[in-house]
Tab-separated table of C-alpha atoms in Angstrom:
chain	number	residue	atom	x	y	z
J	238	UNK	CA	44.304	29.045	-33.928
J	239	UNK	CA	43.786	28.590	-30.220
J	240	UNK	CA	40.056	28.025	-30.739
J	241	UNK	CA	40.814	25.299	-33.275
J	242	UNK	CA	43.214	23.625	-30.850
J	243	UNK	CA	40.596	23.810	-28.094
J	244	UNK	CA	37.991	22.312	-30.430
J	245	UNK	CA	40.131	19.265	-31.153
J	246	UNK	CA	41.253	18.996	-27.544
J	247	UNK	CA	37.565	18.896	-26.518
J	248	UNK	CA	36.849	16.075	-28.951
J	249	UNK	CA	39.844	14.056	-27.736
J	250	UNK	CA	38.898	14.714	-24.103
J	251	UNK	CA	35.316	13.617	-24.801
J	252	UNK	CA	36.465	10.343	-26.359
J	253	UNK	CA	38.962	9.749	-23.541
J	254	UNK	CA	36.457	10.399	-20.730
J	255	UNK	CA	33.772	8.281	-22.399
J	256	UNK	CA	36.252	5.395	-22.580
J	257	UNK	CA	37.052	5.839	-18.896
J	258	UNK	CA	33.349	5.771	-18.026
J	259	UNK	CA	32.760	2.711	-20.166
J	260	UNK	CA	35.596	1.010	-18.305
J	261	UNK	CA	33.980	1.759	-14.952
J	262	UNK	CA	30.586	0.381	-15.977
J	263	UNK	CA	32.207	-2.684	-17.562
J	264	UNK	CA	34.022	-3.386	-14.306
J	265	UNK	CA	30.728	-3.104	-12.402
J	266	UNK	CA	29.025	-5.437	-14.890
J	267	UNK	CA	31.249	-8.299	-13.797
J	268	UNK	CA	31.460	-7.512	-10.092
J	269	UNK	CA	29.116	-9.040	-7.557
J	270	UNK	CA	25.951	-6.984	-6.970
J	271	UNK	CA	25.817	-5.298	-3.577
J	272	UNK	CA	22.041	-5.599	-3.169
J	273	UNK	CA	20.207	-8.504	-1.519
J	274	UNK	CA	17.106	-10.365	-2.649
J	275	UNK	CA	15.448	-9.070	0.498
J	276	UNK	CA	12.704	-11.378	1.716
J	277	UNK	CA	14.773	-14.421	0.675
J	278	UNK	CA	18.147	-13.135	1.824
J	279	UNK	CA	18.463	-11.217	5.066
J	280	UNK	CA	21.185	-8.672	5.708
J	281	UNK	CA	23.720	-9.477	8.412
J	282	UNK	CA	22.876	-7.286	11.402
J	283	UNK	CA	25.898	-6.003	13.344
J	284	UNK	CA	26.311	-6.341	17.118
J	285	UNK	CA	24.829	-3.455	19.089
J	286	UNK	CA	22.045	-2.999	16.559
J	287	UNK	CA	18.914	-1.456	18.081
J	288	UNK	CA	16.107	-3.539	16.671
J	289	UNK	CA	12.905	-4.872	18.233
J	290	UNK	CA	13.434	-5.634	21.957
J	291	UNK	CA	13.916	-9.019	23.492
J	292	UNK	CA	12.320	-9.444	26.925
J	293	UNK	CA	13.091	-12.015	29.628
J	294	UNK	CA	9.951	-12.164	31.735
J	295	UNK	CA	11.444	-14.442	34.431
J	296	UNK	CA	14.092	-11.832	35.321
J	297	UNK	CA	11.659	-8.899	35.396
J	298	UNK	CA	10.791	-7.514	38.836
J	299	UNK	CA	8.119	-5.097	37.568
J	300	UNK	CA	9.991	-2.081	38.953
J	301	UNK	CA	8.294	0.172	36.383
J	302	UNK	CA	11.571	2.020	35.697
J	303	UNK	CA	11.486	1.391	31.972
J	304	UNK	CA	7.953	2.756	31.767
J	305	UNK	CA	9.006	5.878	33.628
J	306	UNK	CA	12.175	6.579	31.670
J	307	UNK	CA	10.637	5.990	28.249
J	308	UNK	CA	10.640	9.454	26.623
J	309	UNK	CA	7.466	8.779	24.654
J	310	UNK	CA	5.737	6.328	26.996
J	311	UNK	CA	5.432	3.556	24.497
J	312	UNK	CA	5.768	0.808	27.147
J	313	UNK	CA	2.686	-0.459	28.994
J	314	UNK	CA	3.308	-2.587	32.071
J	315	UNK	CA	0.540	-4.274	34.147
J	316	UNK	CA	1.337	-6.505	37.131
J	317	UNK	CA	0.201	-7.831	40.517
J	318	UNK	CA	2.425	-8.175	43.587
J	319	UNK	CA	5.880	-6.769	44.153
J	320	UNK	CA	9.541	-7.607	43.668
J	321	UNK	CA	10.434	-11.124	42.643
J	322	UNK	CA	6.896	-12.349	43.348
J	323	UNK	CA	5.341	-9.965	40.906
J	324	UNK	CA	3.027	-11.508	38.284
J	325	UNK	CA	3.275	-9.640	35.032
J	326	UNK	CA	0.101	-9.605	32.908
J	327	UNK	CA	1.116	-7.168	30.277
J	328	UNK	CA	4.363	-5.817	28.863
J	329	UNK	CA	3.538	-4.124	25.570
J	330	UNK	CA	5.841	-1.932	23.473
J	331	UNK	CA	4.184	0.221	20.839
J	332	UNK	CA	6.585	0.274	17.889
J	333	UNK	CA	4.661	2.985	16.099
J	334	UNK	CA	6.046	5.246	18.820
J	335	UNK	CA	9.272	3.599	19.977
J	336	UNK	CA	12.357	5.521	18.893
J	337	UNK	CA	14.852	2.781	19.846
J	338	UNK	CA	16.693	5.067	22.265
J	339	UNK	CA	17.916	2.159	24.395
J	340	UNK	CA	17.055	3.995	27.671
J	341	UNK	CA	14.744	1.192	28.891
J	342	UNK	CA	17.583	-1.319	28.549
J	343	UNK	CA	20.079	0.939	30.314
J	344	UNK	CA	17.822	1.633	33.277
J	345	UNK	CA	16.699	-1.976	33.850
J	346	UNK	CA	18.182	-3.168	37.203
J	347	UNK	CA	17.864	-6.860	36.337
J	348	UNK	CA	18.903	-6.518	32.703
J	349	UNK	CA	15.751	-8.214	31.442
J	350	UNK	CA	15.056	-6.076	28.380
J	351	UNK	CA	17.541	-5.845	25.507
J	352	UNK	CA	17.666	-4.424	22.030
J	353	UNK	CA	17.290	-7.291	19.545
J	354	UNK	CA	18.332	-7.775	15.954
J	355	UNK	CA	14.888	-8.087	14.352
J	356	UNK	CA	13.861	-5.058	12.276
J	357	UNK	CA	10.974	-6.228	10.112
J	358	UNK	CA	7.889	-4.389	11.400
J	359	UNK	CA	5.677	-4.414	8.321
J	360	UNK	CA	2.024	-5.044	9.206
J	361	UNK	CA	-1.418	-4.269	7.877
J	362	UNK	CA	-2.865	-2.520	10.956
J	363	UNK	CA	-1.488	-0.163	13.544
J	364	UNK	CA	-2.550	-2.539	16.308
J	365	UNK	CA	-0.193	-5.170	14.971
J	366	UNK	CA	2.735	-2.854	15.631
J	367	UNK	CA	2.137	-3.189	19.399
J	368	UNK	CA	4.029	-6.282	20.476
J	369	UNK	CA	2.679	-7.986	23.652
J	370	UNK	CA	5.878	-9.411	25.142
J	371	UNK	CA	4.254	-10.767	28.327
J	372	UNK	CA	1.575	-12.646	26.409
J	373	UNK	CA	4.167	-14.019	24.010
J	374	UNK	CA	6.226	-15.228	26.974
J	375	UNK	CA	3.128	-16.876	28.508
J	376	UNK	CA	2.348	-18.656	25.238
J	377	UNK	CA	5.942	-19.806	25.010
J	378	UNK	CA	5.791	-21.133	28.564
J	379	UNK	CA	2.580	-23.090	27.895
J	380	UNK	CA	4.142	-24.710	24.879
F	273	UNK	CA	11.869	-13.189	-52.922
F	274	UNK	CA	9.604	-13.128	-55.971
F	275	UNK	CA	11.748	-15.748	-57.669
F	276	UNK	CA	11.240	-18.083	-54.705
F	277	UNK	CA	7.459	-17.667	-54.924
F	278	UNK	CA	7.501	-18.259	-58.683
F	279	UNK	CA	9.537	-21.428	-58.170
F	280	UNK	CA	7.075	-22.520	-55.499
F	281	UNK	CA	4.112	-21.989	-57.834
F	282	UNK	CA	5.782	-23.967	-60.598
F	283	UNK	CA	6.673	-26.904	-58.374
F	284	UNK	CA	3.405	-27.270	-56.438
F	285	UNK	CA	0.476	-28.195	-58.679
F	286	UNK	CA	-2.372	-26.882	-56.514
F	287	UNK	CA	-0.928	-23.375	-56.451
F	288	UNK	CA	-1.255	-23.100	-60.232
F	289	UNK	CA	-5.054	-23.185	-59.891
F	290	UNK	CA	-5.037	-20.131	-57.566
F	291	UNK	CA	-4.771	-16.619	-59.100
F	292	UNK	CA	-1.178	-15.320	-58.680
F	293	UNK	CA	-2.408	-12.093	-57.059
F	294	UNK	CA	-3.803	-14.045	-54.097
F	295	UNK	CA	-0.601	-16.057	-53.740
F	296	UNK	CA	1.579	-12.930	-53.820
F	297	UNK	CA	-0.656	-11.157	-51.281
F	298	UNK	CA	-0.574	-14.196	-49.017
F	299	UNK	CA	3.203	-14.408	-49.358
F	300	UNK	CA	3.575	-10.717	-48.501
F	301	UNK	CA	1.344	-11.089	-45.439
F	302	UNK	CA	3.238	-14.202	-44.387
F	303	UNK	CA	6.538	-12.368	-44.740
F	304	UNK	CA	5.198	-9.478	-42.658
F	305	UNK	CA	4.009	-11.915	-39.988
F	306	UNK	CA	7.424	-13.593	-39.846
F	307	UNK	CA	9.230	-10.260	-39.555
F	308	UNK	CA	6.721	-9.032	-36.970
F	309	UNK	CA	7.229	-12.176	-34.904
F	310	UNK	CA	10.986	-11.821	-35.181
F	311	UNK	CA	11.050	-8.186	-34.097
F	312	UNK	CA	8.656	-8.744	-31.197
F	313	UNK	CA	10.872	-11.541	-29.902
F	314	UNK	CA	14.019	-9.471	-30.447
F	315	UNK	CA	12.431	-6.481	-28.699
F	316	UNK	CA	11.448	-8.650	-25.742
F	317	UNK	CA	14.934	-10.133	-25.469
F	318	UNK	CA	16.479	-6.679	-25.746
F	319	UNK	CA	14.233	-5.187	-23.079
F	320	UNK	CA	15.187	-8.035	-20.743
F	321	UNK	CA	18.874	-7.691	-21.633
F	322	UNK	CA	18.733	-3.950	-21.155
F	323	UNK	CA	17.239	-4.248	-17.677
F	324	UNK	CA	19.604	-7.023	-16.676
F	325	UNK	CA	22.728	-5.266	-17.979
F	326	UNK	CA	21.554	-1.994	-16.433
F	327	UNK	CA	21.113	-3.770	-13.107
F	328	UNK	CA	24.534	-5.363	-13.103
F	329	UNK	CA	26.228	-2.160	-14.267
F	330	UNK	CA	24.711	-0.442	-11.230
F	331	UNK	CA	25.799	-3.283	-8.900
F	332	UNK	CA	22.299	-4.685	-8.483
F	333	UNK	CA	20.536	-7.712	-9.921
F	334	UNK	CA	17.813	-6.350	-12.200
F	335	UNK	CA	14.654	-8.450	-12.664
F	336	UNK	CA	14.863	-11.621	-10.568
F	337	UNK	CA	11.302	-12.618	-9.654
F	338	UNK	CA	9.456	-13.795	-12.795
F	339	UNK	CA	11.006	-17.083	-13.800
F	340	UNK	CA	14.630	-18.062	-13.123
F	341	UNK	CA	16.693	-14.864	-13.004
F	342	UNK	CA	13.638	-12.931	-14.177
F	343	UNK	CA	13.796	-14.401	-17.668
F	344	UNK	CA	10.024	-14.157	-18.142
F	345	UNK	CA	9.868	-10.513	-17.059
F	346	UNK	CA	9.320	-9.253	-20.625
F	347	UNK	CA	6.504	-11.759	-21.132
F	348	UNK	CA	4.818	-10.554	-17.958
F	349	UNK	CA	5.278	-6.938	-19.035
F	350	UNK	CA	3.798	-7.524	-22.456
F	351	UNK	CA	0.774	-9.297	-20.967
F	352	UNK	CA	0.341	-6.340	-18.644
F	353	UNK	CA	0.554	-3.868	-21.514
F	354	UNK	CA	-1.985	-5.850	-23.549
F	355	UNK	CA	-4.480	-5.940	-20.691
F	356	UNK	CA	-4.142	-2.304	-19.639
F	357	UNK	CA	-6.918	0.172	-20.307
F	358	UNK	CA	-6.470	2.113	-23.509
F	359	UNK	CA	-7.083	5.752	-22.647
F	360	UNK	CA	-7.376	8.726	-24.984
F	361	UNK	CA	-7.174	12.158	-23.320
F	362	UNK	CA	-10.141	14.524	-23.746
F	363	UNK	CA	-8.075	17.212	-25.446
F	364	UNK	CA	-6.391	14.797	-27.833
F	365	UNK	CA	-7.068	14.713	-31.547
F	366	UNK	CA	-8.486	11.185	-31.590
F	367	UNK	CA	-7.651	10.138	-35.148
F	368	UNK	CA	-4.051	11.404	-35.162
F	369	UNK	CA	-3.544	10.146	-31.614
F	370	UNK	CA	-4.450	6.635	-32.704
F	371	UNK	CA	-2.549	6.821	-36.000
F	372	UNK	CA	0.770	8.049	-34.556
F	373	UNK	CA	1.978	4.828	-32.849
F	374	UNK	CA	1.237	2.856	-35.999
F	375	UNK	CA	3.301	5.274	-38.096
F	376	UNK	CA	6.217	5.140	-35.677
F	377	UNK	CA	6.074	1.365	-35.674
F	378	UNK	CA	5.802	1.234	-39.462
F	379	UNK	CA	8.879	3.439	-39.789
F	380	UNK	CA	10.854	0.950	-37.772
F	381	UNK	CA	9.277	-2.082	-39.472
F	382	UNK	CA	9.759	-1.379	-43.195
F	383	UNK	CA	13.613	-1.386	-43.264
F	384	UNK	CA	13.454	-5.140	-42.628
F	385	UNK	CA	12.483	-5.487	-46.286
F	386	UNK	CA	16.104	-4.882	-47.284
F	387	UNK	CA	18.115	-5.839	-44.183
F	388	UNK	CA	20.058	-9.004	-45.027
F	389	UNK	CA	20.554	-11.715	-42.418
F	390	UNK	CA	22.931	-13.594	-44.669
F	391	UNK	CA	23.834	-13.746	-48.332
F	392	UNK	CA	20.530	-15.392	-49.322
F	393	UNK	CA	18.304	-14.790	-46.292
F	394	UNK	CA	16.887	-11.414	-47.286
F	395	UNK	CA	13.392	-10.323	-48.288
F	396	UNK	CA	14.348	-8.006	-51.124
F	397	UNK	CA	17.734	-7.382	-52.786
F	398	UNK	CA	16.872	-3.780	-53.513
F	399	UNK	CA	19.545	-1.904	-55.452
F	400	UNK	CA	19.011	1.263	-53.384
F	401	UNK	CA	18.957	-0.554	-50.020
F	402	UNK	CA	20.674	1.939	-47.743
F	403	UNK	CA	18.918	4.890	-49.366
F	404	UNK	CA	15.600	3.126	-48.710
F	405	UNK	CA	16.461	2.631	-45.018
F	406	UNK	CA	17.541	6.251	-44.531
F	407	UNK	CA	14.524	7.705	-46.294
F	408	UNK	CA	11.978	5.532	-44.512
F	409	UNK	CA	13.501	6.338	-41.135
F	410	UNK	CA	11.944	9.766	-41.702
F	411	UNK	CA	8.438	8.292	-41.342
F	412	UNK	CA	9.206	7.816	-37.670
F	413	UNK	CA	9.789	11.562	-37.240
F	414	UNK	CA	6.353	12.318	-38.679
F	415	UNK	CA	4.776	9.752	-36.351
F	416	UNK	CA	6.486	11.227	-33.324
F	417	UNK	CA	5.549	14.823	-34.173
F	418	UNK	CA	2.003	13.586	-34.760
F	419	UNK	CA	1.975	11.894	-31.356
F	420	UNK	CA	3.307	15.014	-29.675
F	421	UNK	CA	0.811	17.299	-31.377
F	422	UNK	CA	-2.256	15.074	-31.072
F	423	UNK	CA	-1.791	14.311	-27.376
F	424	UNK	CA	-2.902	17.800	-26.394
F	425	UNK	CA	-0.244	17.990	-23.707
F	426	UNK	CA	2.654	20.418	-23.460
F	427	UNK	CA	5.105	17.706	-22.428
F	428	UNK	CA	4.260	15.646	-25.477
F	429	UNK	CA	4.579	18.647	-27.762
F	430	UNK	CA	7.991	19.597	-26.370
F	431	UNK	CA	9.147	16.005	-26.754
F	432	UNK	CA	7.913	15.813	-30.334
F	433	UNK	CA	9.538	19.112	-31.283
F	434	UNK	CA	12.848	18.151	-29.704
F	435	UNK	CA	12.816	14.859	-31.523
F	436	UNK	CA	12.087	16.556	-34.828
F	437	UNK	CA	15.025	18.937	-34.349
F	438	UNK	CA	17.306	16.123	-33.256
F	439	UNK	CA	16.409	13.496	-35.835
F	440	UNK	CA	16.327	15.812	-38.824
F	441	UNK	CA	19.705	17.303	-37.960
F	442	UNK	CA	21.346	13.947	-37.243
F	443	UNK	CA	20.211	12.468	-40.527
F	444	UNK	CA	22.682	14.737	-42.355
F	445	UNK	CA	25.901	13.348	-40.788
F	446	UNK	CA	24.340	9.877	-40.956
F	447	UNK	CA	23.799	10.148	-44.698
F	448	UNK	CA	27.262	11.657	-45.208
F	449	UNK	CA	28.821	8.781	-43.270
F	450	UNK	CA	26.983	6.366	-45.560
F	451	UNK	CA	28.444	8.224	-48.544
F	452	UNK	CA	31.995	7.400	-47.396
F	453	UNK	CA	31.133	3.722	-47.769
F	454	UNK	CA	29.292	4.252	-51.041
F	455	UNK	CA	32.380	5.986	-52.445
F	456	UNK	CA	34.282	2.714	-52.102
F	457	UNK	CA	31.574	0.203	-52.967
F	458	UNK	CA	30.198	2.314	-55.810
F	459	UNK	CA	26.703	1.043	-55.115
F	460	UNK	CA	23.789	1.770	-52.753
F	461	UNK	CA	22.645	-1.846	-52.440
F	462	UNK	CA	23.421	-3.568	-49.148
F	463	UNK	CA	24.621	-6.716	-50.926
F	464	UNK	CA	27.139	-4.865	-53.038
F	465	UNK	CA	28.378	-2.921	-50.009
F	466	UNK	CA	28.874	-6.172	-48.116
F	467	UNK	CA	30.685	-7.753	-51.058
F	468	UNK	CA	33.078	-4.787	-51.076
F	469	UNK	CA	34.267	-5.946	-47.652
F	470	UNK	CA	36.235	-9.047	-46.780
F	471	UNK	CA	36.015	-11.822	-44.251
F	472	UNK	CA	38.433	-10.480	-41.654
F	473	UNK	CA	38.178	-7.343	-39.489
F	474	UNK	CA	40.979	-5.469	-41.301
F	475	UNK	CA	39.020	-5.812	-44.537
F	476	UNK	CA	35.939	-4.102	-43.110
F	477	UNK	CA	35.127	-0.449	-43.636
F	478	UNK	CA	35.334	0.113	-39.877
F	479	UNK	CA	39.028	-0.675	-39.973
F	480	UNK	CA	41.502	2.231	-40.436
F	481	UNK	CA	43.644	-0.145	-42.518
F	482	UNK	CA	40.970	-0.281	-45.205
F	483	UNK	CA	40.394	3.455	-45.133
F	484	UNK	CA	40.772	5.928	-42.250
F	485	UNK	CA	37.826	7.924	-43.599
F	486	UNK	CA	35.316	5.085	-43.399
F	487	UNK	CA	36.650	4.229	-39.931
F	488	UNK	CA	35.742	7.728	-38.756
F	489	UNK	CA	32.523	7.457	-40.753
F	490	UNK	CA	31.684	4.346	-38.748
F	491	UNK	CA	31.898	6.276	-35.472
F	492	UNK	CA	29.912	9.174	-36.939
F	493	UNK	CA	27.215	6.831	-38.258
F	494	UNK	CA	26.920	5.031	-34.935
F	495	UNK	CA	26.673	8.254	-32.906
F	496	UNK	CA	24.107	9.664	-35.334
F	497	UNK	CA	22.254	6.357	-35.072
F	498	UNK	CA	22.198	6.705	-31.286
F	499	UNK	CA	20.690	10.169	-31.674
F	500	UNK	CA	18.114	9.170	-34.257
F	501	UNK	CA	16.896	6.271	-32.111
F	502	UNK	CA	16.634	8.641	-29.101
F	503	UNK	CA	19.063	6.616	-27.011
F	504	UNK	CA	21.076	8.096	-24.182
F	505	UNK	CA	23.041	10.370	-24.156
F	506	UNK	CA	20.653	11.839	-26.752
F	507	UNK	CA	17.294	10.889	-25.219
F	508	UNK	CA	16.130	14.494	-24.932
F	509	UNK	CA	12.714	13.767	-26.507
F	510	UNK	CA	11.739	11.612	-23.537
F	511	UNK	CA	13.869	13.125	-20.793
F	512	UNK	CA	12.033	11.909	-17.688
F	513	UNK	CA	13.243	14.658	-15.394
F	514	UNK	CA	12.068	17.393	-17.738
F	515	UNK	CA	9.229	16.082	-19.887
F	516	UNK	CA	7.604	13.221	-17.893
F	517	UNK	CA	7.968	10.807	-20.831
F	518	UNK	CA	8.092	13.127	-23.825
F	519	UNK	CA	5.924	12.401	-26.812
F	520	UNK	CA	4.430	9.208	-25.354
F	521	UNK	CA	3.387	10.752	-22.020
F	522	UNK	CA	-0.333	10.326	-22.741
F	523	UNK	CA	-0.145	6.839	-24.220
F	524	UNK	CA	-0.962	3.684	-22.312
F	525	UNK	CA	-1.462	0.005	-22.891
F	526	UNK	CA	-1.063	-1.355	-26.377
F	527	UNK	CA	-0.387	2.014	-28.010
F	528	UNK	CA	2.525	2.595	-25.665
F	529	UNK	CA	3.747	-0.902	-26.491
F	530	UNK	CA	3.834	0.090	-30.171
F	531	UNK	CA	6.135	2.996	-29.340
F	532	UNK	CA	8.258	0.779	-27.159
F	533	UNK	CA	8.671	-2.003	-29.714
F	534	UNK	CA	9.165	0.636	-32.410
F	535	UNK	CA	12.005	2.185	-30.441
F	536	UNK	CA	13.799	-1.107	-29.907
F	537	UNK	CA	13.217	-2.140	-33.513
F	538	UNK	CA	14.715	1.150	-34.696
F	539	UNK	CA	17.746	0.386	-32.519
F	540	UNK	CA	18.014	-3.026	-34.119
F	541	UNK	CA	17.741	-1.530	-37.602
F	542	UNK	CA	20.477	1.024	-36.915
F	543	UNK	CA	22.781	-1.655	-35.489
F	544	UNK	CA	22.096	-4.060	-38.355
F	545	UNK	CA	22.701	-1.288	-40.889
F	546	UNK	CA	25.972	-0.392	-39.138
F	547	UNK	CA	26.990	-4.048	-39.203
F	548	UNK	CA	26.283	-4.296	-42.934
F	549	UNK	CA	27.858	-0.980	-43.895
F	550	UNK	CA	30.970	-0.954	-41.749
F	551	UNK	CA	31.487	-4.349	-40.101
F	552	UNK	CA	31.293	-6.583	-43.134
F	553	UNK	CA	27.711	-7.816	-42.722
F	554	UNK	CA	27.539	-11.593	-42.949
F	555	UNK	CA	31.255	-11.913	-43.815
F	556	UNK	CA	33.285	-13.556	-41.097
F	557	UNK	CA	34.676	-16.788	-39.726
F	558	UNK	CA	31.271	-18.303	-38.818
F	559	UNK	CA	28.213	-19.143	-40.963
F	560	UNK	CA	26.584	-15.993	-42.378
F	561	UNK	CA	23.611	-15.589	-40.044
F	562	UNK	CA	25.777	-16.056	-36.941
F	563	UNK	CA	28.217	-13.363	-38.070
F	564	UNK	CA	25.462	-10.915	-38.882
F	565	UNK	CA	23.481	-11.452	-35.668
F	566	UNK	CA	26.667	-11.491	-33.591
F	567	UNK	CA	27.757	-8.105	-34.925
F	568	UNK	CA	24.256	-6.656	-34.579
F	569	UNK	CA	23.827	-7.791	-31.010
F	570	UNK	CA	27.307	-6.631	-30.087
F	571	UNK	CA	26.445	-3.151	-31.356
F	572	UNK	CA	23.157	-3.306	-29.438
F	573	UNK	CA	25.105	-4.197	-26.308
F	574	UNK	CA	27.347	-1.176	-26.877
F	575	UNK	CA	24.190	0.963	-27.118
F	576	UNK	CA	22.999	-0.367	-23.765
F	577	UNK	CA	26.499	0.027	-22.328
F	578	UNK	CA	26.656	3.665	-23.416
F	579	UNK	CA	23.191	4.326	-22.056
F	580	UNK	CA	24.130	3.237	-18.561
F	581	UNK	CA	27.462	5.065	-18.632
F	582	UNK	CA	26.736	8.542	-19.939
F	583	UNK	CA	24.477	11.250	-18.531
F	584	UNK	CA	21.908	13.037	-20.679
F	585	UNK	CA	23.112	16.053	-22.674
F	586	UNK	CA	21.336	19.411	-22.875
F	587	UNK	CA	19.476	20.160	-26.101
F	588	UNK	CA	22.027	22.807	-27.164
F	589	UNK	CA	24.834	20.301	-26.585
F	590	UNK	CA	22.999	17.726	-28.673
F	591	UNK	CA	22.703	20.132	-31.584
F	592	UNK	CA	26.313	21.288	-31.031
F	593	UNK	CA	27.596	17.724	-31.336
F	594	UNK	CA	25.643	17.306	-34.552
F	595	UNK	CA	26.242	20.557	-36.387
F	596	UNK	CA	29.688	21.564	-35.161
F	597	UNK	CA	31.382	18.210	-34.622
F	598	UNK	CA	29.828	15.391	-36.619
F	599	UNK	CA	28.850	17.402	-39.682
F	600	UNK	CA	32.321	18.900	-40.457
F	601	UNK	CA	34.037	15.616	-39.631
F	602	UNK	CA	31.732	13.636	-41.887
F	603	UNK	CA	32.148	16.190	-44.694
F	604	UNK	CA	35.924	15.835	-44.481
F	605	UNK	CA	35.483	12.059	-44.494
F	606	UNK	CA	33.316	12.158	-47.607
F	607	UNK	CA	35.871	14.260	-49.486
F	608	UNK	CA	38.760	12.112	-48.237
F	609	UNK	CA	37.007	8.863	-49.080
F	610	UNK	CA	36.138	10.113	-52.558
F	611	UNK	CA	39.740	11.151	-53.201
F	612	UNK	CA	41.050	7.850	-51.886
F	613	UNK	CA	38.587	5.874	-53.991
F	614	UNK	CA	39.545	7.780	-57.129
F	615	UNK	CA	43.306	8.059	-56.613
F	616	UNK	CA	44.201	4.661	-55.090
């Protein structure tokens, strides 16, 4: 008798749980999708996000501290002169190596390197993942 | 249909010069072409709808790139399938391998001969309509076993065997559920079954007010239909996580497209048959075709809805549901419906 009762209870439970599940999916059908149409729509990046760096070349005093503290030496700095008169030729960060640890920004005495909000690093060659910040700044200045 | 052609021959003078055999053959081929066009379009719309509904049920968008809101996605897919290389594995039995998709497609195609779209829009008013649909659905099983065997791959063979077990066992409750309706209509023809039902929902066989036994039979028929069209939660024959793609693992290009269209056409046939048997067919408040297509597409939507809600069952659970739940219930329904039809 108990087995018969269990049999019918199972059938009722199956119908009940299927209805519950159908309700959940129906609710989702009419709610707004949570995904974005990525290249067209960009996600909103929160403050404090550690993306690709931003670099202010006019503040930089070429102290070399960021190069020294970088745990994987992904920063290359080349300069002439010293202190505020320093001329910076090269400030490259290799993003194939960079682990976005934020140490370079913390150690910077003049606060010239920050973590930015850009995250899109897709490129066809490995060389394109090395971003020449000093050259970019020079180009910007010329313009 | 033959009466229409005869009337056409009598009214158009030129046709009287042509031998009737040629005219009938041409009419048959034309009818096939129309049905083929209809089912390809329906399959394309359903594939798009399935992907879109699936997307929104999982809180994403689904296809969005090809055309506005991805509306041309199915067109792009079918062009891709047509242009893909048609490969036959070395270990496959070439003749059976090539024959199998055609058989599966034919099994899904032939029921359109009796499926009514409205009172008069039907190819053949066969007096054994539902029996014809049920018996020809079995061709599909042979095609699938053939595909599984001829592919020369263990995944295909497992898929084919599972499908054979599943489809053959689910045809029993399906046929018994049909019998509940036949007990009331007293006829196997789809027209007579539809005429036994009224215009409004409480006059349909799916309504417990008409008969509680046919109402349960409706659920049994629909679940068995889900299983025989290999839809989730019964899609064991092509369970991706276990069998790659089941019986059509080795197929590509156009031959895969045959399986794909065949599957969606079989879904359409099951839903249309359910609409005719239990939901009053073309009866309803709107013009006949609108009622019929509305009911069919609603049932198709429920199939998609169920697919994206339920997880896949194990094979023993699938057979359990058939032999220990649906079969006894449908037997009780048949007896109850027969008693009700005789006594009341």
